[in-house]
Amino acid sequence: MANSHKGTTDMTASSKFRVLGAAAIALLGATGLFAAAPASAADDALAKLKEQGFVRIGIANEPPYTAVKPDGTVSGAAPDVARAVMKKLGVGDVVGSISEYGAMIPGLQARRFDVVTAGLFMKPERCRAVAYSQPILCDAEAFALKKGNPLKLASYEDIAKNPNAKIGAPGGGTEEKLALQAGVPRERVIVVPDPQSGLKMLQDGRIDVYSLPVLSIHDLLNKANDSSLEVVAPVKGAPVYCDGAAFRKQDAALRDAFDKVLAEMKASGEFAKIVEPYGFSAEAAKQTTRDELCGGPN
């Protein structure tokens, strides 16, 4: 799964994010300008970010989780929470790097960014690879399909049972994995690079259903204003997921500092003021824990 908005005068963004392409970040990293903290200095990660003056975040382009305007301004619920937390930790700026979901954890481990804040849902296999914060954004799965749902698709299993049904899903994202786990053959699971491409493929009949989280699907179809499409939500049998900010395992101390501020923001109501205008439930994030979603300590 995959990127988002807001200027300096609206309710969620008091400063602008800069977006750097992966190639630019790689080049800057090669010159030493963005040198990451060595693994042996995990406890010094926050101090280094303060000295650096910004934190690099891996993002997608999937409103309302994340969004990128044509002018490069980045916002969305996940980056806005990250910015607020990091500002309280003394890190004044955030630099966004757009990535496909399947490349986010490898990019984090390769130090192309310091943290992933992009609706990267917690699952045991991901928890083994990264150090997650406590839950931030919670959502369920949804389908976008043609009006009237002509193939009667209400679950990933329904797609698997219909030999003619094709599903579009973000590469490396939860929806792709759920479809494959339900028995949809690989050739009928079409990797979609971004929501706009998924919408066009659905409109053109190249796929029969496009799957994303509920809020993302509603945002996409509301903007499309296409009366020939409809939404099925939540997807029958699909789990509810929550994301968290994902850090490198060796940066657990930085994660813990992030968690401390996040907990204070949840208790004060500041967290709700950030996420609820985007349609997310602050209570849902408060009623589950990282250990529950990861299936054990992380």
mmCIF file of N, CA and C in Angstrom, residues 1-2 55-60 65-66 78-79 81-82 86 94-122 126 129-134 136-137 243-248 251 254-255 258:
data_model
loop_
_atom_site.group_PDB
_atom_site.id
_atom_site.type_symbol
_atom_site.label_atom_id
_atom_site.label_comp_id
_atom_site.label_asym_id
_atom_site.label_seq_id
_atom_site.Cartn_x
_atom_site.Cartn_y
_atom_site.Cartn_z
ATOM 1 N N MET A 1 0.814 -1.109 0.000
ATOM 2 C CA MET A 1 0.000 0.000 0.000
ATOM 3 C C MET A 1 0.886 1.207 0.000
ATOM 4 N N ALA A 2 0.446 3.196 0.000
ATOM 5 C CA ALA A 2 1.250 4.301 -0.538
ATOM 6 C C ALA A 2 0.995 5.765 -0.285
ATOM 7 N N VAL A 55 13.903 15.288 11.058
ATOM 8 C CA VAL A 55 13.817 13.832 11.022
ATOM 9 C C VAL A 55 13.273 13.435 9.659
ATOM 10 N N ARG A 56 13.858 12.427 9.057
ATOM 11 C CA ARG A 56 13.403 11.938 7.754
ATOM 12 C C ARG A 56 12.329 10.885 7.969
ATOM 13 N N ILE A 57 11.161 11.084 7.386
ATOM 14 C CA ILE A 57 10.075 10.122 7.545
ATOM 15 C C ILE A 57 9.751 9.462 6.210
ATOM 16 N N GLY A 58 9.535 8.147 6.243
ATOM 17 C CA GLY A 58 9.057 7.421 5.080
ATOM 18 C C GLY A 58 7.543 7.543 5.021
ATOM 19 N N ILE A 59 7.019 7.989 3.894
ATOM 20 C CA ILE A 59 5.586 8.188 3.742
ATOM 21 C C ILE A 59 5.098 7.526 2.463
ATOM 22 N N ALA A 60 3.775 7.426 2.344
ATOM 23 C CA ALA A 60 3.150 6.972 1.105
ATOM 24 C C ALA A 60 2.431 8.177 0.500
ATOM 25 N N TYR A 65 -4.213 8.982 5.416
ATOM 26 C CA TYR A 65 -3.014 8.615 6.179
ATOM 27 C C TYR A 65 -1.888 9.610 5.899
ATOM 28 N N THR A 66 -1.569 9.759 4.627
ATOM 29 C CA THR A 66 -0.538 10.692 4.187
ATOM 30 C C THR A 66 -1.009 11.331 2.890
ATOM 31 N N ALA A 78 -0.885 10.641 9.749
ATOM 32 C CA ALA A 78 0.356 10.049 10.261
ATOM 33 C C ALA A 78 1.504 11.057 10.329
ATOM 34 N N PRO A 79 1.800 11.807 9.257
ATOM 35 C CA PRO A 79 2.861 12.811 9.364
ATOM 36 C C PRO A 79 2.549 13.917 10.360
ATOM 37 N N VAL A 81 0.875 13.675 13.191
ATOM 38 C CA VAL A 81 1.176 13.173 14.538
ATOM 39 C C VAL A 81 2.686 13.139 14.743
ATOM 40 N N ALA A 82 3.413 12.633 13.752
ATOM 41 C CA ALA A 82 4.874 12.551 13.869
ATOM 42 C C ALA A 82 5.487 13.929 14.063
ATOM 43 N N MET A 86 7.616 14.926 17.359
ATOM 44 C CA MET A 86 9.016 15.280 17.198
ATOM 45 C C MET A 86 9.294 16.722 17.623
ATOM 46 N N VAL A 94 10.514 18.158 9.593
ATOM 47 C CA VAL A 94 10.300 16.805 9.095
ATOM 48 C C VAL A 94 10.493 16.802 7.587
ATOM 49 N N VAL A 95 11.280 15.863 7.099
ATOM 50 C CA VAL A 95 11.522 15.705 5.667
ATOM 51 C C VAL A 95 10.881 14.398 5.227
ATOM 52 N N GLY A 96 9.952 14.461 4.265
ATOM 53 C CA GLY A 96 9.252 13.265 3.810
ATOM 54 C C GLY A 96 9.887 12.640 2.589
ATOM 55 N N SER A 97 9.989 11.318 2.585
ATOM 56 C CA SER A 97 10.487 10.561 1.435
ATOM 57 C C SER A 97 9.402 9.578 1.011
ATOM 58 N N ILE A 98 8.895 9.723 -0.207
ATOM 59 C CA ILE A 98 7.804 8.885 -0.690
ATOM 60 C C ILE A 98 8.314 7.490 -1.028
ATOM 61 N N SER A 99 7.546 6.484 -0.599
ATOM 62 C CA SER A 99 7.956 5.093 -0.806
ATOM 63 C C SER A 99 6.726 4.226 -0.986
ATOM 64 N N GLU A 100 6.851 3.157 -1.776
ATOM 65 C CA GLU A 100 5.815 2.131 -1.801
ATOM 66 C C GLU A 100 5.863 1.366 -0.485
ATOM 67 N N TYR A 101 4.739 0.798 -0.090
ATOM 68 C CA TYR A 101 4.676 0.116 1.195
ATOM 69 C C TYR A 101 5.672 -1.030 1.292
ATOM 70 N N GLY A 102 5.814 -1.781 0.210
ATOM 71 C CA GLY A 102 6.731 -2.912 0.245
ATOM 72 C C GLY A 102 8.183 -2.527 0.407
ATOM 73 N N ALA A 103 8.507 -1.258 0.120
ATOM 74 C CA ALA A 103 9.892 -0.789 0.222
ATOM 75 C C ALA A 103 10.151 -0.009 1.503
ATOM 76 N N MET A 104 9.136 0.171 2.341
ATOM 77 C CA MET A 104 9.302 1.034 3.517
ATOM 78 C C MET A 104 10.247 0.449 4.567
ATOM 79 N N ILE A 105 10.046 -0.801 4.931
ATOM 80 C CA ILE A 105 10.917 -1.398 5.944
ATOM 81 C C ILE A 105 12.337 -1.562 5.413
ATOM 82 N N PRO A 106 12.536 -2.066 4.176
ATOM 83 C CA PRO A 106 13.906 -2.087 3.649
ATOM 84 C C PRO A 106 14.537 -0.703 3.598
ATOM 85 N N GLY A 107 13.764 0.319 3.238
ATOM 86 C CA GLY A 107 14.289 1.681 3.202
ATOM 87 C C GLY A 107 14.670 2.184 4.578
ATOM 88 N N LEU A 108 13.851 1.843 5.576
ATOM 89 C CA LEU A 108 14.161 2.215 6.962
ATOM 90 C C LEU A 108 15.457 1.547 7.405
ATOM 91 N N GLN A 109 15.562 0.253 7.128
ATOM 92 C CA GLN A 109 16.756 -0.489 7.535
ATOM 93 C C GLN A 109 18.002 -0.016 6.784
ATOM 94 N N ALA A 110 17.817 0.481 5.575
ATOM 95 C CA ALA A 110 18.939 1.009 4.787
ATOM 96 C C ALA A 110 19.248 2.465 5.131
ATOM 97 N N ARG A 111 18.522 3.018 6.116
ATOM 98 C CA ARG A 111 18.738 4.377 6.622
ATOM 99 C C ARG A 111 18.413 5.463 5.605
ATOM 100 N N ARG A 112 17.477 5.167 4.696
ATOM 101 C CA ARG A 112 17.011 6.220 3.802
ATOM 102 C C ARG A 112 16.076 7.178 4.532
ATOM 103 N N PHE A 113 15.497 6.707 5.645
ATOM 104 C CA PHE A 113 14.740 7.571 6.533
ATOM 105 C C PHE A 113 14.885 7.062 7.955
ATOM 106 N N ASP A 114 14.473 7.890 8.921
ATOM 107 C CA ASP A 114 14.666 7.572 10.338
ATOM 108 C C ASP A 114 13.468 6.874 10.959
ATOM 109 N N VAL A 115 12.296 7.093 10.374
ATOM 110 C CA VAL A 115 11.061 6.510 10.896
ATOM 111 C C VAL A 115 10.054 6.442 9.763
ATOM 112 N N VAL A 116 9.180 5.443 9.791
ATOM 113 C CA VAL A 116 8.096 5.329 8.819
ATOM 114 C C VAL A 116 6.800 5.759 9.498
ATOM 115 N N THR A 117 6.122 6.742 8.926
ATOM 116 C CA THR A 117 4.828 7.199 9.454
ATOM 117 C C THR A 117 3.855 7.268 8.292
ATOM 118 N N ALA A 118 3.277 6.106 7.932
ATOM 119 C CA ALA A 118 2.536 6.050 6.672
ATOM 120 C C ALA A 118 1.356 5.085 6.687
ATOM 121 N N GLY A 119 0.803 4.768 7.846
ATOM 122 C CA GLY A 119 -0.259 3.781 7.862
ATOM 123 C C GLY A 119 0.273 2.378 7.638
ATOM 124 N N LEU A 120 1.488 2.114 8.091
ATOM 125 C CA LEU A 120 2.097 0.786 7.962
ATOM 126 C C LEU A 120 1.577 -0.078 9.119
ATOM 127 N N PHE A 121 0.536 -0.864 8.845
ATOM 128 C CA PHE A 121 -0.149 -1.608 9.893
ATOM 129 C C PHE A 121 0.773 -2.577 10.617
ATOM 130 N N MET A 122 0.555 -2.695 11.923
ATOM 131 C CA MET A 122 1.342 -3.632 12.736
ATOM 132 C C MET A 122 0.866 -5.062 12.504
ATOM 133 N N ARG A 126 6.032 -7.886 10.640
ATOM 134 C CA ARG A 126 6.629 -6.556 10.602
ATOM 135 C C ARG A 126 7.228 -6.198 11.952
ATOM 136 N N ALA A 129 10.694 -7.081 12.404
ATOM 137 C CA ALA A 129 11.675 -6.341 11.612
ATOM 138 C C ALA A 129 11.915 -4.926 12.113
ATOM 139 N N VAL A 130 10.910 -4.320 12.775
ATOM 140 C CA VAL A 130 11.025 -2.925 13.204
ATOM 141 C C VAL A 130 10.532 -2.773 14.638
ATOM 142 N N ALA A 131 10.847 -1.636 15.237
ATOM 143 C CA ALA A 131 10.362 -1.280 16.573
ATOM 144 C C ALA A 131 9.222 -0.281 16.411
ATOM 145 N N TYR A 132 8.010 -0.730 16.681
ATOM 146 C CA TYR A 132 6.839 0.126 16.518
ATOM 147 C C TYR A 132 6.578 0.966 17.765
ATOM 148 N N SER A 133 5.992 2.138 17.548
ATOM 149 C CA SER A 133 5.433 2.910 18.644
ATOM 150 C C SER A 133 4.114 2.254 19.069
ATOM 151 N N GLN A 134 3.465 2.820 20.071
ATOM 152 C CA GLN A 134 2.114 2.388 20.398
ATOM 153 C C GLN A 134 1.186 2.803 19.251
ATOM 154 N N ILE A 136 -1.347 4.329 16.556
ATOM 155 C CA ILE A 136 -1.682 5.710 16.194
ATOM 156 C C ILE A 136 -2.974 5.755 15.375
ATOM 157 N N LEU A 137 -3.041 5.061 14.235
ATOM 158 C CA LEU A 137 -4.201 5.112 13.364
ATOM 159 C C LEU A 137 -4.783 3.711 13.173
ATOM 160 N N ASP A 243 -1.837 1.117 12.857
ATOM 161 C CA ASP A 243 -0.440 1.348 12.550
ATOM 162 C C ASP A 243 0.248 1.959 13.755
ATOM 163 N N GLY A 244 1.532 2.196 13.611
ATOM 164 C CA GLY A 244 2.324 2.920 14.590
ATOM 165 C C GLY A 244 3.513 3.491 13.848
ATOM 166 N N ALA A 245 4.237 4.391 14.463
ATOM 167 C CA ALA A 245 5.480 4.860 13.859
ATOM 168 C C ALA A 245 6.505 3.731 13.961
ATOM 169 N N ALA A 246 7.165 3.429 12.847
ATOM 170 C CA ALA A 246 8.103 2.304 12.798
ATOM 171 C C ALA A 246 9.543 2.815 12.805
ATOM 172 N N PHE A 247 10.322 2.300 13.754
ATOM 173 C CA PHE A 247 11.728 2.676 13.905
ATOM 174 C C PHE A 247 12.611 1.451 13.679
ATOM 175 N N ARG A 248 13.890 1.677 13.419
ATOM 176 C CA ARG A 248 14.836 0.559 13.376
ATOM 177 C C ARG A 248 14.938 -0.067 14.764
ATOM 178 N N ASP A 251 17.072 1.509 17.224
ATOM 179 C CA ASP A 251 16.642 2.826 17.693
ATOM 180 C C ASP A 251 15.466 2.722 18.662
ATOM 181 N N LEU A 254 14.896 5.721 20.859
ATOM 182 C CA LEU A 254 14.188 6.809 20.195
ATOM 183 C C LEU A 254 12.694 6.500 20.152
ATOM 184 N N ARG A 255 12.347 5.252 19.857
ATOM 185 C CA ARG A 255 10.952 4.825 19.861
ATOM 186 C C ARG A 255 10.315 5.056 21.227
ATOM 187 N N PHE A 258 9.558 8.650 21.759
ATOM 188 C CA PHE A 258 8.383 8.969 20.945
ATOM 189 C C PHE A 258 7.118 8.513 21.673
#
